[in-house]
XYZ file of N, CA and C in Angstrom:
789
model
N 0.824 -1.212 0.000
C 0.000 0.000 0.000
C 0.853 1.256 0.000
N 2.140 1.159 0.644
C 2.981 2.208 0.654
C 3.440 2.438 -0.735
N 3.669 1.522 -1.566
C 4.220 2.042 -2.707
C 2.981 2.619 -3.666
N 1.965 1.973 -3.488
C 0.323 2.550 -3.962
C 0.564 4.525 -3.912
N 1.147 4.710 -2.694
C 0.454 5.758 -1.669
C 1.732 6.931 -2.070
N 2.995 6.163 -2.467
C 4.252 7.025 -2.902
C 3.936 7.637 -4.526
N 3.486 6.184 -5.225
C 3.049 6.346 -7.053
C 2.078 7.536 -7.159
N 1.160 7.564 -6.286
C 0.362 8.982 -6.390
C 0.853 10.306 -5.969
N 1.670 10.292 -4.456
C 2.130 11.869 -4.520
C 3.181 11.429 -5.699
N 3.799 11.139 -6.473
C 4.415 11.388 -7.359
C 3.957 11.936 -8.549
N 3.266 11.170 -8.929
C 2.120 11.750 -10.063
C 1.315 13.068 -9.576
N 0.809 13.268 -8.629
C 0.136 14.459 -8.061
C 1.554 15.865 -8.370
N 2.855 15.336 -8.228
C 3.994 16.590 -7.957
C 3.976 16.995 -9.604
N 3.634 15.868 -10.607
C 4.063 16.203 -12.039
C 3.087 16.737 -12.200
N 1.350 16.710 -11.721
C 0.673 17.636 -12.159
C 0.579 18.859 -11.804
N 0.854 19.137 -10.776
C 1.125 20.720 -10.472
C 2.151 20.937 -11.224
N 3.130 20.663 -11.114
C 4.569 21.570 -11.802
C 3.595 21.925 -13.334
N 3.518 20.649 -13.857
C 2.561 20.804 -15.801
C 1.333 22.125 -15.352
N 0.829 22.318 -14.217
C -0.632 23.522 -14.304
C 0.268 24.610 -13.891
N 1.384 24.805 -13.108
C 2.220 25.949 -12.775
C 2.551 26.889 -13.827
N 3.514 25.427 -15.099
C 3.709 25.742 -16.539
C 3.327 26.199 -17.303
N 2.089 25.991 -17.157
C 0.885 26.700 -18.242
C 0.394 28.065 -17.441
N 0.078 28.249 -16.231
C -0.402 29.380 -15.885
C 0.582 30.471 -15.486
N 1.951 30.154 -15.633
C 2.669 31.647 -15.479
C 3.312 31.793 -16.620
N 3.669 33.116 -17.330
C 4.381 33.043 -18.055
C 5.436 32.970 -18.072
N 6.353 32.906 -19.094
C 7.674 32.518 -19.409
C 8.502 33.781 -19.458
N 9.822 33.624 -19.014
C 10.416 34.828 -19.657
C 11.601 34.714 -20.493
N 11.668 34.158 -22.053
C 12.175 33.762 -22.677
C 13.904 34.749 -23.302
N 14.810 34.442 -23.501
C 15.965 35.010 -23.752
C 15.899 35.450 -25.105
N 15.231 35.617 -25.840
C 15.143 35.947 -27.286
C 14.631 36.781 -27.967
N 15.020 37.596 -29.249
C 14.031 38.776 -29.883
C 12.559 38.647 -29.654
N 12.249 40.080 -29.422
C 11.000 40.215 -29.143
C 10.372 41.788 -29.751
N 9.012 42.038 -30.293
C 8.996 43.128 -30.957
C 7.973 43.742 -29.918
N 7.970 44.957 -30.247
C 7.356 45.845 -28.990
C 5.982 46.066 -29.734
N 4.597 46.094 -29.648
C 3.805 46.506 -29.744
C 2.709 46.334 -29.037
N 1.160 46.771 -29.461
C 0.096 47.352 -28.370
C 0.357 47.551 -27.159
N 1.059 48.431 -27.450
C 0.896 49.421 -25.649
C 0.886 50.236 -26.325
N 0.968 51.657 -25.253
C 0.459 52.711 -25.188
C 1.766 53.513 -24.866
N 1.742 54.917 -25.439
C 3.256 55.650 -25.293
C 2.218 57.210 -24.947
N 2.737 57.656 -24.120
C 2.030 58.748 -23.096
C 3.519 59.914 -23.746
N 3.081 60.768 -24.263
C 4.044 62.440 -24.084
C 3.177 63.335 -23.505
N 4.315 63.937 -22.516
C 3.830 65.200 -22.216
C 4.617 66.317 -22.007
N 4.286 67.644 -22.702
C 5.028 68.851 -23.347
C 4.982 69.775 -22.398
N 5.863 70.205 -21.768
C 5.356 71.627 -21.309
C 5.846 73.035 -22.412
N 4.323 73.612 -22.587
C 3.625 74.645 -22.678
C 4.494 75.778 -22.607
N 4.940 75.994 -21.777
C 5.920 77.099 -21.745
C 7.285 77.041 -21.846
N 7.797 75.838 -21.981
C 9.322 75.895 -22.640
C 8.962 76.170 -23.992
N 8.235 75.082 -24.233
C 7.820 75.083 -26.011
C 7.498 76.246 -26.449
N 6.716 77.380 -25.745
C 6.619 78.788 -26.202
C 7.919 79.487 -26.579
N 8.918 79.193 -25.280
C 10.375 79.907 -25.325
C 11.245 78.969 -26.421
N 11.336 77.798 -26.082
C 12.017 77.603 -27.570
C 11.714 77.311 -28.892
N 10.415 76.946 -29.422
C 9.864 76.974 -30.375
C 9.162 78.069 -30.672
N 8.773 78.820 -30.024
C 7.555 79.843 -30.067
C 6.144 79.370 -30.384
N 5.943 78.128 -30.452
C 4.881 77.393 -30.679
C 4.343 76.878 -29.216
N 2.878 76.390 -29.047
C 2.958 75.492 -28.139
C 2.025 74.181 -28.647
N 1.837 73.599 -27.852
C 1.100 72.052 -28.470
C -0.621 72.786 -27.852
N -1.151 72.078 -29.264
C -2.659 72.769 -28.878
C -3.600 71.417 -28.801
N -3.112 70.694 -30.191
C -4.253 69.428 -30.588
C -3.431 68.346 -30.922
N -4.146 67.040 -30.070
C -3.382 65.901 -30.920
C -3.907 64.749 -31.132
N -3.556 63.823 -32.224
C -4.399 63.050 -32.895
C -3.666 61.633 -32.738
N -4.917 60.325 -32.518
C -4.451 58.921 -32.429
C -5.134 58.058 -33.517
N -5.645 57.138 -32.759
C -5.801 56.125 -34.288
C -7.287 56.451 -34.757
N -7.640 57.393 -34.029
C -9.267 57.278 -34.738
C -9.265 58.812 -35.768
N -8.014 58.853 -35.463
C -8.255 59.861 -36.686
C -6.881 59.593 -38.290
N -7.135 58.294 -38.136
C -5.903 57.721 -39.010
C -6.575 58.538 -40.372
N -7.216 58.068 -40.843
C -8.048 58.408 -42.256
C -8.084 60.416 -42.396
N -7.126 60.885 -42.046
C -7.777 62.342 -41.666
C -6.289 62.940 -42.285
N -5.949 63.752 -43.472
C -4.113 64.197 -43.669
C -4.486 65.307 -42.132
N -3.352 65.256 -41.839
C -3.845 66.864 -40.475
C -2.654 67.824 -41.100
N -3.739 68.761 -41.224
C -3.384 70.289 -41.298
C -4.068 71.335 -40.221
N -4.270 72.695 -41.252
C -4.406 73.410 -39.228
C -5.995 72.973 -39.132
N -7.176 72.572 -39.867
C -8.170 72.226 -39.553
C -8.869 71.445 -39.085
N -7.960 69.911 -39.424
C -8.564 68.383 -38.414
C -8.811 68.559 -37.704
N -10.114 68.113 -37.293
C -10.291 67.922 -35.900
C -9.576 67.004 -35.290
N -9.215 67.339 -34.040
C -8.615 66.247 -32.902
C -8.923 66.532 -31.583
N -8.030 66.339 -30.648
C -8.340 66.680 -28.856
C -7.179 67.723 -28.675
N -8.364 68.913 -28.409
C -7.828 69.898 -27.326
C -6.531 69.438 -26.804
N -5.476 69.723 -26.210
C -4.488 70.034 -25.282
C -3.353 70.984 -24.958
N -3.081 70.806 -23.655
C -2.373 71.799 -23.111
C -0.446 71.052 -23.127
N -0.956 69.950 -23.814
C 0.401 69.351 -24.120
C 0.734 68.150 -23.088
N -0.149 67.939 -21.936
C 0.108 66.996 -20.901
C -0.903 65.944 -21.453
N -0.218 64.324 -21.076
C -1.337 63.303 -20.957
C -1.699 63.179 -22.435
N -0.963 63.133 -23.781
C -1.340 62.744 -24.979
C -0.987 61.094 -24.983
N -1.780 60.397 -25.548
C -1.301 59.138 -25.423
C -1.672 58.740 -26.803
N -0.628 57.690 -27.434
C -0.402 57.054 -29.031
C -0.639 55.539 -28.730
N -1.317 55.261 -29.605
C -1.086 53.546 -29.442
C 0.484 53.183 -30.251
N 0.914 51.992 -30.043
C 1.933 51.422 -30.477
C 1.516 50.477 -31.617
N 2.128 50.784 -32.453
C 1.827 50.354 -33.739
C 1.911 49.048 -34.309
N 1.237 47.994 -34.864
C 2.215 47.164 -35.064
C 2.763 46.998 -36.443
N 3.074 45.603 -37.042
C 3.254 45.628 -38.211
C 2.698 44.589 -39.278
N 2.212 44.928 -40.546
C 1.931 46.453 -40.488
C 1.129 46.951 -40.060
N 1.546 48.560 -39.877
C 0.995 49.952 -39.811
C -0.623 49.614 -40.064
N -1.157 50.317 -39.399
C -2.808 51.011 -39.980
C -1.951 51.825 -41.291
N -3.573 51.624 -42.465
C -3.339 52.226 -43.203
C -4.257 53.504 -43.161
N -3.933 54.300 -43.825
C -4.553 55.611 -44.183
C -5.174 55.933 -45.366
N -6.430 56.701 -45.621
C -6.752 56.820 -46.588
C -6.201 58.408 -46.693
N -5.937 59.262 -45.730
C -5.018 60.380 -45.748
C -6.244 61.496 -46.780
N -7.913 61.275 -46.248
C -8.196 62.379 -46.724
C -8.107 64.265 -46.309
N -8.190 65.088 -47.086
C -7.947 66.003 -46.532
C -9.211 66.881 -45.416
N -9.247 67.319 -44.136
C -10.618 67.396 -44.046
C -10.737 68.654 -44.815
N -11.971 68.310 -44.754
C -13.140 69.144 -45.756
C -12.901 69.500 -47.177
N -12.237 68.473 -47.822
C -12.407 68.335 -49.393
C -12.025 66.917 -49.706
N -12.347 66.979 -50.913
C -11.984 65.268 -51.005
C -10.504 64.770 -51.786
N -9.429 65.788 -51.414
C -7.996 65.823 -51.620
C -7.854 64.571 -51.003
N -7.062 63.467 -51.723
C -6.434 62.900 -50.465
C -4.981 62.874 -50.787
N -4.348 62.417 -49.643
C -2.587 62.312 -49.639
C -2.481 61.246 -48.669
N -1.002 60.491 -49.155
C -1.222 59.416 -48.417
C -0.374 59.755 -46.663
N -0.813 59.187 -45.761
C -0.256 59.450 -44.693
C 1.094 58.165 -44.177
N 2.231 58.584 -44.236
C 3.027 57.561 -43.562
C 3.357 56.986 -42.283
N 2.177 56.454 -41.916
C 1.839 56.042 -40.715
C 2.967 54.991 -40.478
N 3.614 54.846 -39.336
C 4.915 54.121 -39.372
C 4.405 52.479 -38.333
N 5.342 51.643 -39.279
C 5.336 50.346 -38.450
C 5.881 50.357 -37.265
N 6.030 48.815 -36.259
C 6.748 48.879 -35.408
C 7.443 47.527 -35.976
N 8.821 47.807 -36.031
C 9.964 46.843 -36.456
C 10.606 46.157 -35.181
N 10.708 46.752 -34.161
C 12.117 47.091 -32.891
C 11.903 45.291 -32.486
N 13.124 45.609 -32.296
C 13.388 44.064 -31.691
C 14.412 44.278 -30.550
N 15.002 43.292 -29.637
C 15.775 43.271 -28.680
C 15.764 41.813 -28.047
N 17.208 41.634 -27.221
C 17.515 40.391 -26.454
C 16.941 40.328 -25.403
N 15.671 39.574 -24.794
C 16.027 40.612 -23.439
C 16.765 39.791 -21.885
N 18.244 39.093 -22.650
C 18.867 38.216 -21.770
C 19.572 39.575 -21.530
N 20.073 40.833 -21.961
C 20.773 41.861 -21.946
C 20.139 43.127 -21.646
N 21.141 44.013 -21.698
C 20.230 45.767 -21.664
C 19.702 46.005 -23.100
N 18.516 46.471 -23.209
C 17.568 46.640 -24.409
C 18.253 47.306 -25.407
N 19.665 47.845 -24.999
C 19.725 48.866 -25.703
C 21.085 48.444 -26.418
N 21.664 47.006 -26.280
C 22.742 46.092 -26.694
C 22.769 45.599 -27.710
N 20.890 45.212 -27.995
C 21.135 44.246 -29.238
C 19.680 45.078 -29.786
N 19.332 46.313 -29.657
C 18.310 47.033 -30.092
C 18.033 47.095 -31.837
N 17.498 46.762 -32.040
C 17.275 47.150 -33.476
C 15.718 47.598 -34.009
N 15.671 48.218 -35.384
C 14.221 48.610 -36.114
C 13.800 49.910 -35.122
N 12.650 50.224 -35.444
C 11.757 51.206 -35.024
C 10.338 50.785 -34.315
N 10.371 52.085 -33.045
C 8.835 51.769 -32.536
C 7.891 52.869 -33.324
N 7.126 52.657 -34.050
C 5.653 53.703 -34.736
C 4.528 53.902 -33.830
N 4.181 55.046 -33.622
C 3.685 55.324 -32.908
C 1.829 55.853 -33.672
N 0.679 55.704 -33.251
C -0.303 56.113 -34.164
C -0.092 57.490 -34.101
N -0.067 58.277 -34.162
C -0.029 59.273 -34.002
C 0.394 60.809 -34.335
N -0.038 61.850 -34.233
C 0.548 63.046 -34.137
C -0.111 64.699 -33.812
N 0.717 65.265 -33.451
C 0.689 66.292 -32.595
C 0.719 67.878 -33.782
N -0.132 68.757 -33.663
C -0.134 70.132 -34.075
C 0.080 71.170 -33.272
N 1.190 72.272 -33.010
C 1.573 72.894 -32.691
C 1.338 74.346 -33.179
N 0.776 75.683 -32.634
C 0.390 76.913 -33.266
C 0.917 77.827 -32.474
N 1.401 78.921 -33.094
C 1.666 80.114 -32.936
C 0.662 80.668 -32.192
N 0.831 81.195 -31.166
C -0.435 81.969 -30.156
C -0.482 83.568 -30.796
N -1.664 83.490 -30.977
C -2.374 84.908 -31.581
C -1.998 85.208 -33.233
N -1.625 84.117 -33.623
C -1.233 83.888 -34.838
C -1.724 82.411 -35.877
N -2.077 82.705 -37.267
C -2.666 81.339 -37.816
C -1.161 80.607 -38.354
N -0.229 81.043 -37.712
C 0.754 79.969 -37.940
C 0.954 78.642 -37.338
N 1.302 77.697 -38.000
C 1.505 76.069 -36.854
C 2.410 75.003 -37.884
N 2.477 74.242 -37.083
C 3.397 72.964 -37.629
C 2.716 71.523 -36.812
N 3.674 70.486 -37.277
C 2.551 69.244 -36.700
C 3.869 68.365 -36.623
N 3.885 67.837 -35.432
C 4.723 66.328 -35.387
C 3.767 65.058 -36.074
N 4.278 64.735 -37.306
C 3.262 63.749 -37.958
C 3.980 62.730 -37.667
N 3.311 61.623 -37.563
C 3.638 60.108 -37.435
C 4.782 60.081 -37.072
N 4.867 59.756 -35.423
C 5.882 59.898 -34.335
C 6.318 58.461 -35.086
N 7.890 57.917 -34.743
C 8.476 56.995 -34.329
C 9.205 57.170 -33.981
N 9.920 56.281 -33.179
C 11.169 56.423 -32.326
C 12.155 55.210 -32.745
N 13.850 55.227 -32.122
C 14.583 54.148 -32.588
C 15.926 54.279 -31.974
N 16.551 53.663 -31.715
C 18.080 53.493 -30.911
C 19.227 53.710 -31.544
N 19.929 55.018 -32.025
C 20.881 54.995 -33.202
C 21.706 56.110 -32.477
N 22.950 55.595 -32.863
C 24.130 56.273 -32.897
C 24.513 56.410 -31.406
N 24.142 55.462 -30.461
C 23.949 55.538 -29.215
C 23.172 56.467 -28.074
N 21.840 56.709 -28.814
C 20.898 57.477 -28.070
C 19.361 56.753 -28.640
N 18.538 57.249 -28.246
C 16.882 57.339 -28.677
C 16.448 58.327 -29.156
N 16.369 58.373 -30.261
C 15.088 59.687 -31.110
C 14.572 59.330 -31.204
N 13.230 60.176 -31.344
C 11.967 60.204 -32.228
C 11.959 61.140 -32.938
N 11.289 60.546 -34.295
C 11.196 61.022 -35.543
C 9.822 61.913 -35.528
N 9.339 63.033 -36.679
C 8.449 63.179 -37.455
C 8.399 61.926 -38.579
N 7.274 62.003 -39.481
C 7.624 61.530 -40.772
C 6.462 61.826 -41.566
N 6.664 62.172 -42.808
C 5.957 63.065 -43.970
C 6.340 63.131 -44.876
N 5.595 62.580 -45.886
C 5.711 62.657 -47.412
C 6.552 63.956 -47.852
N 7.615 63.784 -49.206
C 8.074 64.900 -49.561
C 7.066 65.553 -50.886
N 7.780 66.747 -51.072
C 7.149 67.190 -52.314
C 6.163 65.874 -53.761
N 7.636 65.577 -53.677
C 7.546 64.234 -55.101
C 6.638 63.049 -54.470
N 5.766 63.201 -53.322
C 5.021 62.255 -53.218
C 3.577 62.905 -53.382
N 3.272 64.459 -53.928
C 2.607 65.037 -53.399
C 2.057 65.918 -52.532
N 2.620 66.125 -51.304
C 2.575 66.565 -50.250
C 3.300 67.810 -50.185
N 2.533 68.772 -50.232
C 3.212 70.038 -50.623
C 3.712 70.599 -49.088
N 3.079 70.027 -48.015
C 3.695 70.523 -46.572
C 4.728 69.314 -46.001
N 5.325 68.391 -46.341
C 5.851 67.250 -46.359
C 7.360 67.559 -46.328
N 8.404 67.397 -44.800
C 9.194 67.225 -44.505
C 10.018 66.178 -44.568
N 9.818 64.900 -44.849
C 10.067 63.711 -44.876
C 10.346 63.298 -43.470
N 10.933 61.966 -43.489
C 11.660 61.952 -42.078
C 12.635 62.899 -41.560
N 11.918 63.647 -40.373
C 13.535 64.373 -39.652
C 13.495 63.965 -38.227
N 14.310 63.543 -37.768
C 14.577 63.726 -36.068
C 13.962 65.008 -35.584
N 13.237 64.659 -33.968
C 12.982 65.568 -33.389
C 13.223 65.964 -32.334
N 13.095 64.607 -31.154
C 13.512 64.467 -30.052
C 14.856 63.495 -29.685
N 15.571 64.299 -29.282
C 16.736 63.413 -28.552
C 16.516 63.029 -26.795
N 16.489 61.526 -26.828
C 15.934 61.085 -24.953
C 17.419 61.107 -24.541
N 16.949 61.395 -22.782
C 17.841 61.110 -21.768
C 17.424 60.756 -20.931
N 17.964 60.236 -19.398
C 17.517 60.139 -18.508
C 16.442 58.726 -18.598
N 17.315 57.741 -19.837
C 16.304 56.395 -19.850
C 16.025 55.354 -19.214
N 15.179 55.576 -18.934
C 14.621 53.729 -17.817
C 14.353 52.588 -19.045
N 14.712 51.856 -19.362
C 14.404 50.562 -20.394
C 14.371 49.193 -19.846
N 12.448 48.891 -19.647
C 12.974 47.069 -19.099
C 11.939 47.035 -19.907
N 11.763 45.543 -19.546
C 10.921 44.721 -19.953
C 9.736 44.089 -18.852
N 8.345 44.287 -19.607
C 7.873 43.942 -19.269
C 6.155 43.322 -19.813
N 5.374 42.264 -19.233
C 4.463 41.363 -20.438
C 5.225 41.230 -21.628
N 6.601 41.218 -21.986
C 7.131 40.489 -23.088
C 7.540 41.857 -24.203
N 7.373 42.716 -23.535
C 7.561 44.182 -24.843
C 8.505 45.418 -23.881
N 8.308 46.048 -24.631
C 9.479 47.388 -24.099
C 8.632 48.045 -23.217
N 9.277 48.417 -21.850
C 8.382 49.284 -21.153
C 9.643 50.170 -21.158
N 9.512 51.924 -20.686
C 10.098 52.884 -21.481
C 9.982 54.186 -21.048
N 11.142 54.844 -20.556
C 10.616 56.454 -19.691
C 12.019 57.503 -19.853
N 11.827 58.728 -20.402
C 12.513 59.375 -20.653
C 12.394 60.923 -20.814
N 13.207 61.478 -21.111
C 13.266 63.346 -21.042
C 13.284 63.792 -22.555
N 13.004 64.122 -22.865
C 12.541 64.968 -23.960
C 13.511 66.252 -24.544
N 14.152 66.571 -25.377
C 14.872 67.346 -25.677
C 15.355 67.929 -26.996
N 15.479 68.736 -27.600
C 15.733 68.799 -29.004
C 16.909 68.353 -29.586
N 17.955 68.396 -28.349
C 19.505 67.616 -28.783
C 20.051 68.408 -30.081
N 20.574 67.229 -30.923
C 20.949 67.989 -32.183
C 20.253 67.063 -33.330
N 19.249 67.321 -33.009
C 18.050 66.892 -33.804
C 17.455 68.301 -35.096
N 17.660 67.167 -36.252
C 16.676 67.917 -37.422
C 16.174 69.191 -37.421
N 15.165 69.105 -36.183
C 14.259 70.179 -36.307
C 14.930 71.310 -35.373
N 16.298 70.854 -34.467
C 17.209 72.025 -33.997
C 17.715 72.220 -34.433
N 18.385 72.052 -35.924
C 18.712 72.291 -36.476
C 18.393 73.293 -37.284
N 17.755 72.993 -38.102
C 16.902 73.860 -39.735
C 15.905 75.231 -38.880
N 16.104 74.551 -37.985
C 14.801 76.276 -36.920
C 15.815 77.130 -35.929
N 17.316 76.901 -36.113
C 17.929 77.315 -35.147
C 17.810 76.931 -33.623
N 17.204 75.812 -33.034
C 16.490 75.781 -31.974
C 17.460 75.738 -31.030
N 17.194 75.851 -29.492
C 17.773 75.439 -27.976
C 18.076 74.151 -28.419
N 18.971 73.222 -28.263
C 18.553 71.502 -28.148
C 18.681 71.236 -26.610
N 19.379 72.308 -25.668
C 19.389 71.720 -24.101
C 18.649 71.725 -23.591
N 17.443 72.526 -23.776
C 16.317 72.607 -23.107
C 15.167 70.889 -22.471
N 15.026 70.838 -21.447
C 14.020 69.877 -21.573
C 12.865 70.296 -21.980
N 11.919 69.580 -22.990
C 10.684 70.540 -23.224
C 9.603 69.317 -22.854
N 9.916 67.905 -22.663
C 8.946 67.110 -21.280
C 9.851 65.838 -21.025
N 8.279 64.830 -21.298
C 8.678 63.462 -21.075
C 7.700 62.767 -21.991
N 8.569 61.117 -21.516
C 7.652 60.391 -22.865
C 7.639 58.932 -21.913
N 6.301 57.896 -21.865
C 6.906 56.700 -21.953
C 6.358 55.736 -22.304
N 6.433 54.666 -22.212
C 5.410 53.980 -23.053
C 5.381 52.475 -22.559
N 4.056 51.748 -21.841
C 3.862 51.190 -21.149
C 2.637 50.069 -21.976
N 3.817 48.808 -22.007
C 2.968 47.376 -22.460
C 1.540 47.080 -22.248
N 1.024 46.686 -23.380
C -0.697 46.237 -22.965
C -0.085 44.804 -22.044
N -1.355 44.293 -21.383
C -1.012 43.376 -20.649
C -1.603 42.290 -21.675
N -0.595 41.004 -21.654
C -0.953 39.375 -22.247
C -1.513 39.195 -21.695
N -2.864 38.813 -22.107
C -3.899 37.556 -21.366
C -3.655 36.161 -21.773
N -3.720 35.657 -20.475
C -3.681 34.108 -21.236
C -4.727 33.092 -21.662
N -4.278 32.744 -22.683
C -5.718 31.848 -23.743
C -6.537 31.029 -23.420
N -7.711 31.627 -23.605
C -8.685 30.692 -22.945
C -8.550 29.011 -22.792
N -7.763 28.438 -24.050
C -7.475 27.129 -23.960
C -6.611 26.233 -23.155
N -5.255 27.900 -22.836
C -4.825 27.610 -21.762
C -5.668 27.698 -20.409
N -6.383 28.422 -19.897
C -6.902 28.288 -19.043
C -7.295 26.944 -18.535
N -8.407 26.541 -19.747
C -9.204 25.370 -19.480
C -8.450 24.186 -19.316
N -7.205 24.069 -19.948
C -6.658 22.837 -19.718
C -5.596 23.088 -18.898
N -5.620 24.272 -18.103
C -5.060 24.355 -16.544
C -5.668 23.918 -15.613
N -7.425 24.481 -15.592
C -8.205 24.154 -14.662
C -8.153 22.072 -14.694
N -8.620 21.952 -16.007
C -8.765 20.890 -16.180
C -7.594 19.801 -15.162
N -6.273 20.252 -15.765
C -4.823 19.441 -14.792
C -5.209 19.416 -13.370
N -5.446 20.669 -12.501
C -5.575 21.057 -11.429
C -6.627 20.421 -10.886
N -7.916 20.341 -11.912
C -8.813 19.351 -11.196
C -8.450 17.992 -11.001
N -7.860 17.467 -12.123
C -7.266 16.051 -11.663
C -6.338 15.754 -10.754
N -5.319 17.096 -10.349
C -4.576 16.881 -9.250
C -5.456 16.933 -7.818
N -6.197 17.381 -7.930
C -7.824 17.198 -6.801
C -7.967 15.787 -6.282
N -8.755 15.424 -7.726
C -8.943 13.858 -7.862
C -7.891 12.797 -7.300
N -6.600 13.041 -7.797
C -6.013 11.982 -7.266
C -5.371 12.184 -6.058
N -5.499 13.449 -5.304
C -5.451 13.807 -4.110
C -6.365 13.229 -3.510
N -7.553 13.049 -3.614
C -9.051 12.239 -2.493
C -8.888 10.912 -3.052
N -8.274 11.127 -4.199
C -8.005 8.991 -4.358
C -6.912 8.568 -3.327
N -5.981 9.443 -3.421
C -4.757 9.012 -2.137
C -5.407 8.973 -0.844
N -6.103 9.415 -0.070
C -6.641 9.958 1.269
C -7.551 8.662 1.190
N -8.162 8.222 0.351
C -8.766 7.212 0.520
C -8.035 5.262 0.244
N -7.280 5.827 -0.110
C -6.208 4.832 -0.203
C -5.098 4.131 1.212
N -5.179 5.501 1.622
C -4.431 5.913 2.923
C -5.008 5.025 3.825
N -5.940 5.510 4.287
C -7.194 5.278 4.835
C -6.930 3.577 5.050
C-alpha cells in the first residue's frame, strides 16, 4: 500500500509543476517586438513657447488615421500633458489620408513597429528597427494662424541614443507641406525594461541635435517634457486556461483517491 500511496504523490507533484507551466508566463531570452501598448508624451507649454515659439494645442491617435492633419482636423484639445499614441504594429494602420473638408487625399506615412531586442541583456545592446507610434501632434503660434505638426511619431536606438522622428511625405510624393523623415527628439535620462514580453520605457525629452534644432535654429538643451510607453497586458488563452483548470482538477482527484487509499 505504501508504494500505492508514494506512485500517487508522485504523479500528483508532475501535475502541479505541468498547471504551474501553463499558468505563469515565461520569460524567454530571445528577440522580441514591442507593440500594443500605449506611449504617453507630455510637453510643457511654456518651454515650447520659449524655444519653439509654438505650443502644443491638438493631438491626434488612431481614430483619426483616415484624416491628412493640417491646421483644420479635428482632434483633442491640449495643453500638451497626458497625450497618449497607441503602439503600432506591423503592419501599420493604413490611411486613406483624406484632406478634411475636401476630397484631396494624400497618403499618410503612418509608421510600423519593427524594434526588436535580447532581453537576456540591456535593451539597448542588441536594439534594433523602429517603434511607430499612431499618431501626431499640431503645434500653433499663439495669436497667430501659424503652426506645424509632429506627424507620425516613431522612435529608434541609433548612434547611441533614442530619437523620435516626425515623418511626412516629400514634395515628389505630393505633399506640398511634407518634410520627410527628420529627427525631433533626442531622450535622456532612460529607464528601459521589460515587461508582459515588450518594451516598457521612460525618458526626457529634448531637441539635442536633432533635425528640427537644427533647420529652426532651436535650444537643443532645453528639456521641453517626457515620454513613456507602457505594455498592454498578455492575457492568457482561454485554452490555456481550461486545460489548466482541467490538470488542477485532476490533481484534486487523485489527491481524495490518495486519502482514501491511505485510509
Amino acid at each position: 500500500m505504501k508504494m500505492i500511496k508514494n506512485f500517487k504523490l508522485a504523479t500528483a507533484g508532475i501535475l502541479m509543476i505541468s498547471a504551474a507551466g501553463l499558468l505563469t508566463p515565461s520569460t524567454a531570452s530571445a528577440a522580441i517586438a514591442t507593440a500594443n501598448g500605449t506611449m504617453t508624451m507630455n510637453l510643457d507649454s511654456a518651454t515650447m513657447l520659449t524655444t519653439f515659439g509654438f505650443i502644443p494645442t491638438t493631438y491626434f491617435d488612431q481614430a483619426q488615421n483616415d484624416y491628412y492633419i493640417n491646421k483644420l482636423t479635428p482632434g483633442y484639445a491640449t495643453n500638451g500633458l497626458g497625450m497618449q499614441f497607441q503602439v503600432n504594429g506591423n503592419p501599420a494602420p493604413t490611411s486613406a489620408g483624406i484632406m478634411y473638408g475636401t476630397s484631396d487625399t494624400r497618403t499618410r506615412p503612418i509608421q510600423a513597429t519593427t524594434f526588436t531586442y535580447d532581453t537576456a541583456g540591456p535593451v539597448e545592446a542588441t536594439a534594433t528597427g523602429q517603434i511607430g507610434f499612431d499618431g501626431s501632434i499640431r503645434i500653433t503660434k499663439p495669436d497667430t494662424i501659424n503652426w506645424l505638426k509632429f506627424d507620425n511619431l516613431s522612435m529608434k536606438y541609433t548612434g547611441g541614443k533614442w530619437v523620435v522622428y516626425t515623418n511626412e511625405n516629400r514634395l515628389a510624393t505630393g505633399d506640398p507641406d511634407g518634410f520627410g523623415t527628420q529627427s525631433l527628439f533626442e531622450l535622456s535620462n532612460v529607464v528601459s525594461t521589460t515587461e508582459n514580453g515588450a518594451l516598457k520605457f521612460s525618458a526626457d525629452l529634448s531637441l539635442g541635435n536633432s533635425n528640427w534644432a537644427n533647420g529652426f535654429g532651436l535650444d537643443g538643451t532645453l528639456k521641453l517634457g517626457t515620454m513613456s510607453i507602457t505594455p498592454s497586458a498578455v492575457p492568457v488563452p482561454a485554452a490555456v486556461w481550461l486545460f489548466g483548470s482541467a490538470l488542477l482538477g485532476l490533481t484534486g482527484y487523485k489527491r481524495r483517491k490518495l486519502n482514501t487509499i491511505a485510509a
